[in-house]
mmCIF file of C-alpha atoms in Angstrom:
data_model
loop_
_atom_site.group_PDB
_atom_site.id
_atom_site.type_symbol
_atom_site.label_atom_id
_atom_site.label_comp_id
_atom_site.label_asym_id
_atom_site.label_seq_id
_atom_site.Cartn_x
_atom_site.Cartn_y
_atom_site.Cartn_z
ATOM 1 C CA VAL G 1 -0.019 15.892 20.048
ATOM 2 C CA GLN G 2 -1.067 17.592 16.837
ATOM 3 C CA VAL G 3 0.390 19.615 13.978
ATOM 4 C CA VAL G 4 -1.605 21.726 11.525
ATOM 5 C CA GLU G 5 -0.233 23.053 8.234
ATOM 6 C CA SER G 6 -1.330 26.239 6.495
ATOM 7 C CA GLY G 7 -0.132 28.678 3.863
ATOM 8 C CA GLY G 8 -0.428 26.683 0.683
ATOM 9 C CA GLY G 9 -1.812 28.105 -2.538
ATOM 10 C CA LEU G 10 -1.255 28.822 -6.201
ATOM 11 C CA VAL G 11 1.939 30.623 -7.182
ATOM 12 C CA GLN G 12 3.696 31.319 -10.462
ATOM 13 C CA PRO G 13 7.077 29.756 -11.257
ATOM 14 C CA GLY G 14 9.813 31.755 -9.585
ATOM 15 C CA GLY G 15 7.480 32.913 -6.848
ATOM 16 C CA SER G 16 7.529 32.343 -3.092
ATOM 17 C CA LEU G 17 5.283 30.905 -0.412
ATOM 18 C CA ARG G 18 5.657 30.446 3.315
ATOM 19 C CA LEU G 19 4.076 27.420 4.930
ATOM 20 C CA SER G 20 3.323 27.238 8.641
ATOM 21 C CA CYS G 21 3.158 24.222 10.934
ATOM 22 C CA ALA G 22 1.406 25.008 14.210
ATOM 23 C CA ALA G 23 2.131 22.534 16.999
ATOM 24 C CA SER G 24 -0.131 21.732 19.928
ATOM 25 C CA GLY G 25 0.207 19.309 22.795
ATOM 26 C CA PHE G 26 3.983 19.637 22.813
ATOM 27 C CA THR G 27 6.679 22.286 22.440
ATOM 28 C CA LEU G 28 9.252 22.696 19.695
ATOM 29 C CA ASP G 29 12.146 22.402 22.157
ATOM 30 C CA VAL G 30 10.998 18.828 22.861
ATOM 31 C CA PHE G 31 10.079 17.424 19.454
ATOM 32 C CA SER G 32 11.698 18.080 16.101
ATOM 33 C CA ILE G 33 9.609 18.833 13.035
ATOM 34 C CA GLY G 34 9.945 17.604 9.492
ATOM 35 C CA TRP G 35 8.371 18.679 6.222
ATOM 36 C CA ALA G 36 7.505 16.230 3.470
ATOM 37 C CA ARG G 37 5.589 16.470 0.211
ATOM 38 C CA GLN G 38 3.676 14.188 -2.108
ATOM 39 C CA ALA G 39 3.030 14.971 -5.740
ATOM 40 C CA PRO G 40 0.269 13.210 -7.702
ATOM 41 C CA GLY G 41 1.336 9.703 -8.652
ATOM 42 C CA LYS G 42 4.584 9.939 -6.712
ATOM 43 C CA GLU G 43 5.808 8.679 -3.377
ATOM 44 C CA ARG G 44 5.976 10.983 -0.396
ATOM 45 C CA GLU G 45 9.453 12.494 0.044
ATOM 46 C CA GLY G 46 11.182 14.306 2.869
ATOM 47 C CA VAL G 47 11.884 17.982 2.211
ATOM 48 C CA SER G 48 13.356 19.508 5.368
ATOM 49 C CA CYS G 49 13.788 18.985 9.090
ATOM 50 C CA ILE G 50 14.577 21.187 12.060
ATOM 51 C CA SER G 51 15.949 19.856 15.306
ATOM 52 C CA SER G 52 14.350 20.502 18.694
ATOM 53 C CA THR G 53 17.706 20.661 20.461
ATOM 54 C CA ASP G 54 19.614 23.367 18.635
ATOM 55 C CA GLY G 55 17.618 24.227 15.522
ATOM 56 C CA SER G 56 19.911 22.261 13.223
ATOM 57 C CA THR G 57 18.423 21.806 9.776
ATOM 58 C CA TRP G 58 18.413 19.309 6.937
ATOM 59 C CA TYR G 59 17.263 19.769 3.345
ATOM 60 C CA ALA G 60 16.633 17.447 0.448
ATOM 61 C CA ASP G 61 18.971 18.104 -2.481
ATOM 62 C CA SER G 62 15.989 19.090 -4.629
ATOM 63 C CA VAL G 63 15.195 22.125 -2.431
ATOM 64 C CA LYS G 64 18.602 23.038 -1.017
ATOM 65 C CA GLY G 65 19.337 26.731 -1.562
ATOM 66 C CA ARG G 66 15.680 27.546 -2.306
ATOM 67 C CA PHE G 67 13.806 26.472 0.834
ATOM 68 C CA ALA G 68 14.496 27.546 4.403
ATOM 69 C CA VAL G 69 13.023 26.032 7.559
ATOM 70 C CA SER G 70 12.783 28.007 10.795
ATOM 71 C CA ARG G 71 10.914 27.945 14.063
ATOM 72 C CA ASP G 72 9.330 30.414 16.464
ATOM 73 C CA ILE G 73 9.342 28.713 19.846
ATOM 74 C CA ALA G 74 7.192 31.442 21.411
ATOM 75 C CA LYS G 75 4.497 30.812 18.794
ATOM 76 C CA ASN G 76 5.160 27.050 18.773
ATOM 77 C CA THR G 77 5.223 27.203 14.995
ATOM 78 C CA VAL G 78 7.632 25.986 12.331
ATOM 79 C CA TYR G 79 7.868 27.733 8.971
ATOM 80 C CA LEU G 80 8.977 26.583 5.544
ATOM 81 C CA GLN G 81 9.959 29.517 3.341
ATOM 82 C CA MET G 82 9.900 28.394 -0.280
ATOM 83 C CA ASN G 83 11.573 30.607 -2.864
ATOM 84 C CA SER G 84 12.272 30.237 -6.589
ATOM 85 C CA LEU G 85 9.428 27.773 -6.841
ATOM 86 C CA LYS G 86 9.298 25.408 -9.788
ATOM 87 C CA PRO G 87 6.375 23.473 -11.298
ATOM 88 C CA GLU G 88 7.963 20.282 -9.954
ATOM 89 C CA ASP G 89 7.483 21.646 -6.420
ATOM 90 C CA THR G 90 3.731 21.182 -6.879
ATOM 91 C CA ALA G 91 2.548 18.783 -4.171
ATOM 92 C CA VAL G 92 0.651 18.439 -0.933
ATOM 93 C CA TYR G 93 3.036 19.511 1.820
ATOM 94 C CA TYR G 94 2.876 17.898 5.237
ATOM 95 C CA CYS G 95 4.585 18.529 8.539
ATOM 96 C CA ALA G 96 5.112 15.902 11.194
ATOM 97 C CA ILE G 97 7.028 15.138 14.356
ATOM 98 C CA THR G 98 10.391 13.534 13.730
ATOM 99 C CA GLY G 99 13.305 12.275 15.755
ATOM 100 C CA TYR G 100 15.844 14.407 13.887
ATOM 101 C CA THR G 101 18.651 15.679 16.115
ATOM 102 C CA GLY G 102 21.038 17.178 13.603
ATOM 103 C CA GLU G 103 22.239 14.106 11.750
ATOM 104 C CA ARG G 104 23.272 14.143 8.127
ATOM 105 C CA LEU G 105 19.938 12.607 7.090
ATOM 106 C CA CYS G 106 16.322 12.959 8.174
ATOM 107 C CA PRO G 107 14.571 9.762 7.019
ATOM 108 C CA LEU G 108 10.881 9.766 6.240
ATOM 109 C CA SER G 109 10.528 6.569 8.283
ATOM 110 C CA ASP G 110 11.101 8.677 11.425
ATOM 111 C CA PHE G 111 8.121 10.964 10.697
ATOM 112 C CA ASP G 112 5.062 10.530 12.921
ATOM 113 C CA SER G 113 1.843 12.360 13.847
ATOM 114 C CA TRP G 114 1.272 13.855 10.406
ATOM 115 C CA GLY G 115 -0.811 16.919 9.733
ATOM 116 C CA GLN G 116 -3.595 17.014 7.133
ATOM 117 C CA GLY G 117 -1.422 18.690 4.503
ATOM 118 C CA THR G 118 -1.639 21.888 2.484
ATOM 119 C CA GLN G 119 -1.677 22.070 -1.310
ATOM 120 C CA VAL G 120 1.040 23.992 -3.130
ATOM 121 C CA THR G 121 0.570 24.499 -6.859
ATOM 122 C CA VAL G 122 3.248 26.147 -8.979
ATOM 123 C CA SER G 123 1.850 27.054 -12.373
ATOM 124 C CA SER G 124 1.628 29.946 -14.784
#
């Protein structure tokens, strides 16, 4: 199983980016997907998850209302739409398989089979 992220880049504060997570070796109706990020000098943190069963979603408080996760089962790809970006959103963003099934939380400890990451830089 493998996931590959893309779509990162440099964006000004207040701007938007859409990240993609392409899955191979499995389908999105079998495994859930989570997004996490790691800023320089900081620990990796969970950002969002989407369930394989019914598309239920979870968001970290820091991105709630600004980020939106979605999936295209036909393309076997998960997207993370990031709006109203802030400098503190600067990080390497990763997607991974997770066991999330719609619970209130999506712990980072459940993430597995990480992608290589894509850099997001928010700066003027």
